CSV table of C-alpha atoms and ligand atoms in Angstrom, one decimal:
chain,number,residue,atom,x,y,z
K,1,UNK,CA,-15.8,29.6,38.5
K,2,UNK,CA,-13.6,31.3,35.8
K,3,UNK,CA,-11.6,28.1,35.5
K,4,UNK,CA,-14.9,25.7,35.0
K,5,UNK,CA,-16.0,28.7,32.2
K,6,UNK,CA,-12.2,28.4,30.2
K,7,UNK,CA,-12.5,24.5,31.0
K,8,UNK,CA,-16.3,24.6,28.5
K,9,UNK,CA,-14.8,27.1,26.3
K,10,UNK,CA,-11.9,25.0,25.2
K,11,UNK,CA,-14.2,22.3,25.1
K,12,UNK,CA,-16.0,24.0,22.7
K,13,UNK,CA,-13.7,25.1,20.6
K,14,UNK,CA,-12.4,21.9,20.3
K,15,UNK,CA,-15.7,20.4,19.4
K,16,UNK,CA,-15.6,23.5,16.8
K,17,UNK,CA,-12.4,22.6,15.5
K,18,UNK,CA,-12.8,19.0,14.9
K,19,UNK,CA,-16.6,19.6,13.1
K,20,UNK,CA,-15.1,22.2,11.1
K,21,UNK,CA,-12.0,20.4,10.2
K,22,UNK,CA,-12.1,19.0,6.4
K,23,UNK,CA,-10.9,15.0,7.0
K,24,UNK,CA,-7.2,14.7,5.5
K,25,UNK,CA,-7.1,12.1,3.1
K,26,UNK,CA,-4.5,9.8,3.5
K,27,UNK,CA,-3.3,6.5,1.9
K,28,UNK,CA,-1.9,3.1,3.3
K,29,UNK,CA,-0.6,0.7,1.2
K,30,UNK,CA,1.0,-2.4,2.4
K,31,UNK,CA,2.0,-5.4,0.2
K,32,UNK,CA,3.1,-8.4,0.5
K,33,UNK,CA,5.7,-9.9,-1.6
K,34,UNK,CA,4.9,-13.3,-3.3
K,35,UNK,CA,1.2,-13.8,-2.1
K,36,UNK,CA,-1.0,-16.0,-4.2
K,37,UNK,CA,-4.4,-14.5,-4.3
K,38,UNK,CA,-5.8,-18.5,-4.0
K,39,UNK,CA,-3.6,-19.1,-1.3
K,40,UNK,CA,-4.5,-15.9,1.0
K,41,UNK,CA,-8.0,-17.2,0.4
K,42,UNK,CA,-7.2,-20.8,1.8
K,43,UNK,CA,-5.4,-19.1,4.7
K,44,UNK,CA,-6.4,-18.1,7.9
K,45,UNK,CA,-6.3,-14.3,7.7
K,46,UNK,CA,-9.1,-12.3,10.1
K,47,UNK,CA,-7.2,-9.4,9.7
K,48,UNK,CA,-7.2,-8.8,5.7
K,49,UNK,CA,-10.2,-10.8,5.4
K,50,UNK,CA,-12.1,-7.7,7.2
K,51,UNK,CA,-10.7,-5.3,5.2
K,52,UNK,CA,-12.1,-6.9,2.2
K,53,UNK,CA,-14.9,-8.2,3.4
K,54,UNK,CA,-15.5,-4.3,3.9
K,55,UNK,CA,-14.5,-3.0,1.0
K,56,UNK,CA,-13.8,-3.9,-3.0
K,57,UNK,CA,-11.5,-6.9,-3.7
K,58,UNK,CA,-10.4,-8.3,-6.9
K,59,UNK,CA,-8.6,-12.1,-6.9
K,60,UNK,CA,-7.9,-11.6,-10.5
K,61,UNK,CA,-5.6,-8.8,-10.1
K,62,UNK,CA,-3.4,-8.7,-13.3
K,63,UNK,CA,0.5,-8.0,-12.7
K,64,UNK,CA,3.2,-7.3,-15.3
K,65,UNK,CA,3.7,-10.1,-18.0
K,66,UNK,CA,7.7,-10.0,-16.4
K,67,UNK,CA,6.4,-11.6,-13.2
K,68,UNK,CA,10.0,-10.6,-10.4
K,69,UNK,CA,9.8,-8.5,-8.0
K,70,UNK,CA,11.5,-5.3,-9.6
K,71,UNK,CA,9.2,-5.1,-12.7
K,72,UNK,CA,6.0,-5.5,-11.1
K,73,UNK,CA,6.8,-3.1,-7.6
K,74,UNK,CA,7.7,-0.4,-10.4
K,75,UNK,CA,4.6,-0.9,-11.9
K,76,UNK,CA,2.6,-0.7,-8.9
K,77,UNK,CA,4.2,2.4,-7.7
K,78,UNK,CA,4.5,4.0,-10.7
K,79,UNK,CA,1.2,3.5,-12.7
K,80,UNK,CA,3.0,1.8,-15.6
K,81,UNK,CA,3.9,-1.2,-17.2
K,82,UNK,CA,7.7,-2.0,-17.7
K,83,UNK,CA,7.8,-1.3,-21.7
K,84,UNK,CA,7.3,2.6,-19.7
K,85,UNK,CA,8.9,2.4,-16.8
K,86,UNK,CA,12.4,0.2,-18.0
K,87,UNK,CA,12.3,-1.9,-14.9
K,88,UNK,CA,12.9,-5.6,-16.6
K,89,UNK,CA,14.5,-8.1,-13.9
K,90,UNK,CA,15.6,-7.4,-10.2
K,91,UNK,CA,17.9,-5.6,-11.2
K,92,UNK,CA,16.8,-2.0,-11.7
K,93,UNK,CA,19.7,-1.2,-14.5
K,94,UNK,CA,18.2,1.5,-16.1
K,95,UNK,CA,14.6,2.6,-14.6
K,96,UNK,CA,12.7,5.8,-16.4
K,97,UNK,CA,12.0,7.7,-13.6
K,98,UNK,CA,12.0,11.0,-15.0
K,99,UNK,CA,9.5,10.3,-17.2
K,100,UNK,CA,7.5,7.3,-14.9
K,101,UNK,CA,8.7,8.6,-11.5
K,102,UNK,CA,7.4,6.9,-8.2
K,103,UNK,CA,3.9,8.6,-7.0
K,104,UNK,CA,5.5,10.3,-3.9
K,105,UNK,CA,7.2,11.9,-6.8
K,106,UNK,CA,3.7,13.2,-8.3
K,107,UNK,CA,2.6,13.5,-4.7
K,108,UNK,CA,5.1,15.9,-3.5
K,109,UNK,CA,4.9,18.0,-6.9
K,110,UNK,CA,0.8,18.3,-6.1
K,111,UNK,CA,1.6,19.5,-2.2
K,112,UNK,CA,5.1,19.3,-1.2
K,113,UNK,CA,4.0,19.4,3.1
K,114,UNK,CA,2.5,16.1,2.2
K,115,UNK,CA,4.8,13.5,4.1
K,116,UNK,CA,5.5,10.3,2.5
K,117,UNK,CA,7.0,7.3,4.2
K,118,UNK,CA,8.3,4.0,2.5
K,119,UNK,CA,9.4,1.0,5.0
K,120,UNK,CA,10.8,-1.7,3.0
K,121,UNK,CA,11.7,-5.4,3.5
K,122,UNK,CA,14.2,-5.1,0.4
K,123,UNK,CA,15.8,-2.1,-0.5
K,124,UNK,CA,16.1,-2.4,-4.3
K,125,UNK,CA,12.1,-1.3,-4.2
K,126,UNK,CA,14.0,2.3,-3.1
K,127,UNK,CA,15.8,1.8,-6.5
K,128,UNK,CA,12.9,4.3,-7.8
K,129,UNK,CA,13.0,7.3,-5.5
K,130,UNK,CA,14.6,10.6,-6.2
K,131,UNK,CA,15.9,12.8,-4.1
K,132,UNK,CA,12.6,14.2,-2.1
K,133,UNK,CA,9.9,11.8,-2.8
K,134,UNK,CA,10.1,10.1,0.5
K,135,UNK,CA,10.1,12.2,3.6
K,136,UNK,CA,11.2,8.5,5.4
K,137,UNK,CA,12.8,5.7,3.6
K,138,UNK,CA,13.9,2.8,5.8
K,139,UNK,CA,14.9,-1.0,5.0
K,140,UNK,CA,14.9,-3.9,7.6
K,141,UNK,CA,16.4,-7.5,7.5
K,142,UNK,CA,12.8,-8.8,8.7
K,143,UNK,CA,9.0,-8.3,8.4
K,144,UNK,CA,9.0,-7.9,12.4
K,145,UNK,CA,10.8,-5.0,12.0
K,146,UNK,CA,9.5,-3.6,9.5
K,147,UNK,CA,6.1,-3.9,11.1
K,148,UNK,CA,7.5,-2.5,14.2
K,149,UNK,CA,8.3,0.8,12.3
K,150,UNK,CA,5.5,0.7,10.7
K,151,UNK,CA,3.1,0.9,13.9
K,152,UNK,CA,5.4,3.4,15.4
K,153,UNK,CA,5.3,5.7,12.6
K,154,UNK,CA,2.2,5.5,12.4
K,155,UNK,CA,0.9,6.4,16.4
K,156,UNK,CA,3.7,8.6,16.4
K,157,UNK,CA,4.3,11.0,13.1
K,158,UNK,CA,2.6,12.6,10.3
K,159,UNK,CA,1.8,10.7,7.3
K,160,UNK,CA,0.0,11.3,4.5
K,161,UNK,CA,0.9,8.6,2.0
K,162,UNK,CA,3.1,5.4,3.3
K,163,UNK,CA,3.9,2.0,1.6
K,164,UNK,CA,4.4,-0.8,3.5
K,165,UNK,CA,6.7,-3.7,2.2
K,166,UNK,CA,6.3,-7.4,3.9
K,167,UNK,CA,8.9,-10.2,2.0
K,168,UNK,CA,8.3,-13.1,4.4
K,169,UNK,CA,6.1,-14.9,1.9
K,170,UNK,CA,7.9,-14.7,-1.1
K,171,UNK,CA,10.7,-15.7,1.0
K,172,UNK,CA,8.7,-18.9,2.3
K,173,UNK,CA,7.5,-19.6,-1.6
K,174,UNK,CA,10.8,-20.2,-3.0
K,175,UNK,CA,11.8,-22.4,0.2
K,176,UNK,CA,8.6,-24.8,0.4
K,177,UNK,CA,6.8,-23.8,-2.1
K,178,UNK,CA,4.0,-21.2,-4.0
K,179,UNK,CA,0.8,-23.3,-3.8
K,180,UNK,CA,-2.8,-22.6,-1.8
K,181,UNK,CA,-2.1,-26.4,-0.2
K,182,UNK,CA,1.3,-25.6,0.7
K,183,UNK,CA,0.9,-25.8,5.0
K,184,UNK,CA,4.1,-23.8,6.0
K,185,UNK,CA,3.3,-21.0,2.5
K,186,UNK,CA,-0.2,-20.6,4.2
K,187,UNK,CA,1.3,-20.2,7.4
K,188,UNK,CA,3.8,-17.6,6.7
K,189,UNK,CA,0.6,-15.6,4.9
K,190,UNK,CA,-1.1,-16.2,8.8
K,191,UNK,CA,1.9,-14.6,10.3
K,192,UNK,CA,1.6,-11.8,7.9
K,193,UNK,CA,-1.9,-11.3,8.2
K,194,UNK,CA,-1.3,-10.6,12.2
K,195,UNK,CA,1.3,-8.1,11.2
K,196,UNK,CA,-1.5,-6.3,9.0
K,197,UNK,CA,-3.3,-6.1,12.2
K,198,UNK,CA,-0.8,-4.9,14.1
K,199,UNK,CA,-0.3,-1.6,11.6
K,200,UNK,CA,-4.6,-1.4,11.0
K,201,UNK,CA,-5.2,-1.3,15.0
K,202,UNK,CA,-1.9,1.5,14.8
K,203,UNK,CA,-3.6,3.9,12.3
K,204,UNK,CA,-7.0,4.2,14.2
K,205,UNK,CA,-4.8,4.7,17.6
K,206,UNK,CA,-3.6,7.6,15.7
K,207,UNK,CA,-4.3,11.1,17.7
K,208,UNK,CA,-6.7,12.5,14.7
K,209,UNK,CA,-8.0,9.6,13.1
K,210,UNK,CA,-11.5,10.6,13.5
K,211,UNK,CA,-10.5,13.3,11.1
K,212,UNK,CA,-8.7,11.3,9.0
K,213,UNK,CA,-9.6,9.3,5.7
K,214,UNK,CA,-7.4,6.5,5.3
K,215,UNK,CA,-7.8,4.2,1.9
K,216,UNK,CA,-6.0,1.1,3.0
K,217,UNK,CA,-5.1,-0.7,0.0
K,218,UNK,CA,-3.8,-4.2,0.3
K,219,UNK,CA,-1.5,-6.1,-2.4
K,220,UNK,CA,1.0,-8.0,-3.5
K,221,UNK,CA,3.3,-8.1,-6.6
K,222,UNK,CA,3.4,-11.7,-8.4
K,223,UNK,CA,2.7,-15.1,-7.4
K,224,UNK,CA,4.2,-18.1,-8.3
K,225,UNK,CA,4.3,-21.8,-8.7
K,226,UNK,CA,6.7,-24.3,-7.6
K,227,UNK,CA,9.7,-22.5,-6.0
K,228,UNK,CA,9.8,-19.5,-8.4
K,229,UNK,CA,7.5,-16.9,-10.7
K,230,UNK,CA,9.1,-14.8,-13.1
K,231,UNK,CA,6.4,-16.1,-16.0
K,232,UNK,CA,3.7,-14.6,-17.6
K,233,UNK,CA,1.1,-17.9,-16.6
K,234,UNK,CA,-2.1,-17.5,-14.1
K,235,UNK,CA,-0.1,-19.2,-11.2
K,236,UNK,CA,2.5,-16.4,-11.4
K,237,UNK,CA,1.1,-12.9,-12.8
K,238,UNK,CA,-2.4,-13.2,-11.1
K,239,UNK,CA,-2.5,-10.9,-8.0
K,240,UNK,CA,-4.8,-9.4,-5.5
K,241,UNK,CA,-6.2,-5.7,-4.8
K,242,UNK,CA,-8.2,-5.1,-1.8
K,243,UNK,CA,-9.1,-1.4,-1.1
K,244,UNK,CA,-10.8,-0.6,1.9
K,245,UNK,CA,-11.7,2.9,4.0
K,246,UNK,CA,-14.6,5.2,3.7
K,247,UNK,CA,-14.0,6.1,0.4
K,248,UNK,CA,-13.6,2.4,-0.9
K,249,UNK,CA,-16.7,1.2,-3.0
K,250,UNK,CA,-18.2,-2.2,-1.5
K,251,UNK,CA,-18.1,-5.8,-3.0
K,252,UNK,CA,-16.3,-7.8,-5.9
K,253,UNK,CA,-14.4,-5.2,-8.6
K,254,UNK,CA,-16.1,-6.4,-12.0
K,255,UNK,CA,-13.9,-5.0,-14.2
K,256,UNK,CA,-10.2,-5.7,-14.8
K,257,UNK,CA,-7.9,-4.7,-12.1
K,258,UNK,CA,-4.3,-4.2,-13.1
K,259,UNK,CA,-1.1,-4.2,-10.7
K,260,UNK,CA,-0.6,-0.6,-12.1
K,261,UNK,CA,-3.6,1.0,-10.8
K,262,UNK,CA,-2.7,1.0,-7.2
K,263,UNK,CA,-0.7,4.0,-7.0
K,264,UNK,CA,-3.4,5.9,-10.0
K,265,UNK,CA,-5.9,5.2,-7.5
K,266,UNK,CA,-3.4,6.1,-4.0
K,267,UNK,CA,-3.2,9.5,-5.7
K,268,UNK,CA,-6.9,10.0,-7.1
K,269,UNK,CA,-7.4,9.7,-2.6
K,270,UNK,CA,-4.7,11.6,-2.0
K,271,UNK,CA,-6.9,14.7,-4.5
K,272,UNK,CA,-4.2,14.7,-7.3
K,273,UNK,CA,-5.6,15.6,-10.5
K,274,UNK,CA,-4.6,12.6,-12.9
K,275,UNK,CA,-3.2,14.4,-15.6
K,276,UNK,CA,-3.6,12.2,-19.5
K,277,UNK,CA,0.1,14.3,-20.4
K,278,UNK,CA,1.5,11.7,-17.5
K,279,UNK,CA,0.7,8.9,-19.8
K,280,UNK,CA,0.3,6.3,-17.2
K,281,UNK,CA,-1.3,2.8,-17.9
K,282,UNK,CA,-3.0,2.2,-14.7
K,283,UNK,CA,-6.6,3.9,-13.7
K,284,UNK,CA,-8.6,4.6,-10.4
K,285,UNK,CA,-10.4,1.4,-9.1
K,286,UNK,CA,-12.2,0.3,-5.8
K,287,UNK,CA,-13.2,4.1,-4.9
K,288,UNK,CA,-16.4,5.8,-4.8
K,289,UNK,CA,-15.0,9.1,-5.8
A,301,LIG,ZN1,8.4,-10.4,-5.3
């Protein structure tokens, strides 16, 4: 009898707890290098396609007018353009970060138990990150593994901001070919779209995700035409930005959507006050507060 009466009590409390609980706010963002917005489109992608489907999207997504990798990743994490943050080629020679850190930077200042986690598919992105911005930072030699991370960080630890790094199809662009009619571009894109699903189904495994606001925010840093990018043309500086979660507005962004407002509007979820003295370029986009 006195075991049944503990046995509702804890019940109870527990349905207490978890209605009393304020929902953690947390951010996912996963990009995939080298992704033509025209091309995901032409691809066969369920998994991405839902999250957009269910959330706001732009396909004229504007990256930095120095279309590599290591100028428009910068930009993306940082909230600035490269004339701020210095990042002008693949090679990072001389980034700003004290005065454009990366936003686990910012993050950690605002609430240093915050954990942030960065799992890479090329480790120059890490370039960026002082000592303490990232609670986790790993690189892999493949997507596979660093999707495998990925989903066991995610069932397993606590995370409050991570950014996920796929280079499979930038890696299949410059092989075949960046082009929506390009069979084995659009099929590397499928294959990354399962991995996407892999890490989605991961987070809402998670022990407390009914308590738990993720803003999943989908991207990609340049595309390309040809075997290359590096230009300031449509084919290579138009990108994508897909936000989706409870806080995500609904439907086709009208305004402009810039590669730099990804990590403005990460933080703006994650309850950072966006301060003007920070002087960033990018703004808060796809949320509904
Ligand atoms: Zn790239």
């Amino acid at each position: 009898m006195k075991t049944k009466f503990f046995f509702y009590l804890i019940i109870a409390f527990s349905l207490f707890y978890s209605c009393t609980k304020p929902m953690q706010n947390k951010v996912l963002i996963i990009g995939i290098d080298g992704c033509r917005p025209d091309a995901l489109i032409s691809a066969s992608t369920p998994n991405i396609d839902k999250l957009w489907k269910n959330g706001a999207y732009s396909f004229h997504t504007k990256t930095d007018d120095i279309s590599y990798s290591g100028s428009c990743w910068t930009g993306m994490l940082t909230g600035v353009w490269h004339a701020k943050h210095n990042v002008l080629s693949n090679k990072y020679l001389d980034p700003n970060i004290e005065e454009f850190p990366h936003f686990f930077n910012r993050v950690k200042t605002f609430n240093s138990n915050l954990k942030t986690y960065s799992i890479t598919h090329w480790s120059p992105l890490h370039t960026i990150l002082q000592n303490g911005d990232a609670d986790i930072a790993l690189d892999f030699d493949s997507d596979q593994k660093v999707t495998n991370e990925a989903v066991k960080v995610l069932l397993h630890n606590d995370v409050d901001a991570m950014f996920i790094h796929l280079d499979d199809v930038d890696h299949s662009g410059h092989s075949s070919g960046f082009h929506p009619e390009n069979k084995e571009y659009l099929s590397t894109i499928e294959n990354t779209d399962i991995n996407v699903g892999k890490m989605i189904s991961a987070l809402k495994k998670r022990d407390h995700y009914l308590n738990e606001n993720w803003l999943i925010i989908i991207s990609t840093d340049h595309g390309g035409s040809e075997k290359t990018h590096g230009k300031n043309t449509p084919e290579h500086a138009t990108i994508f930005y897909i936000v989706s979660g409870k806080s995500a507005a609904k439907g086709k962004i009208q305004t402009q959507v810039n590669i730099v407002d990804v990590a403005v509007s990460a933080m703006q979820h994650l309850g950072l006050d966006i301060k003007d003295e920070w002087n960033l370029d990018g703004k808060p986009i796809g949320l509904i507060h």
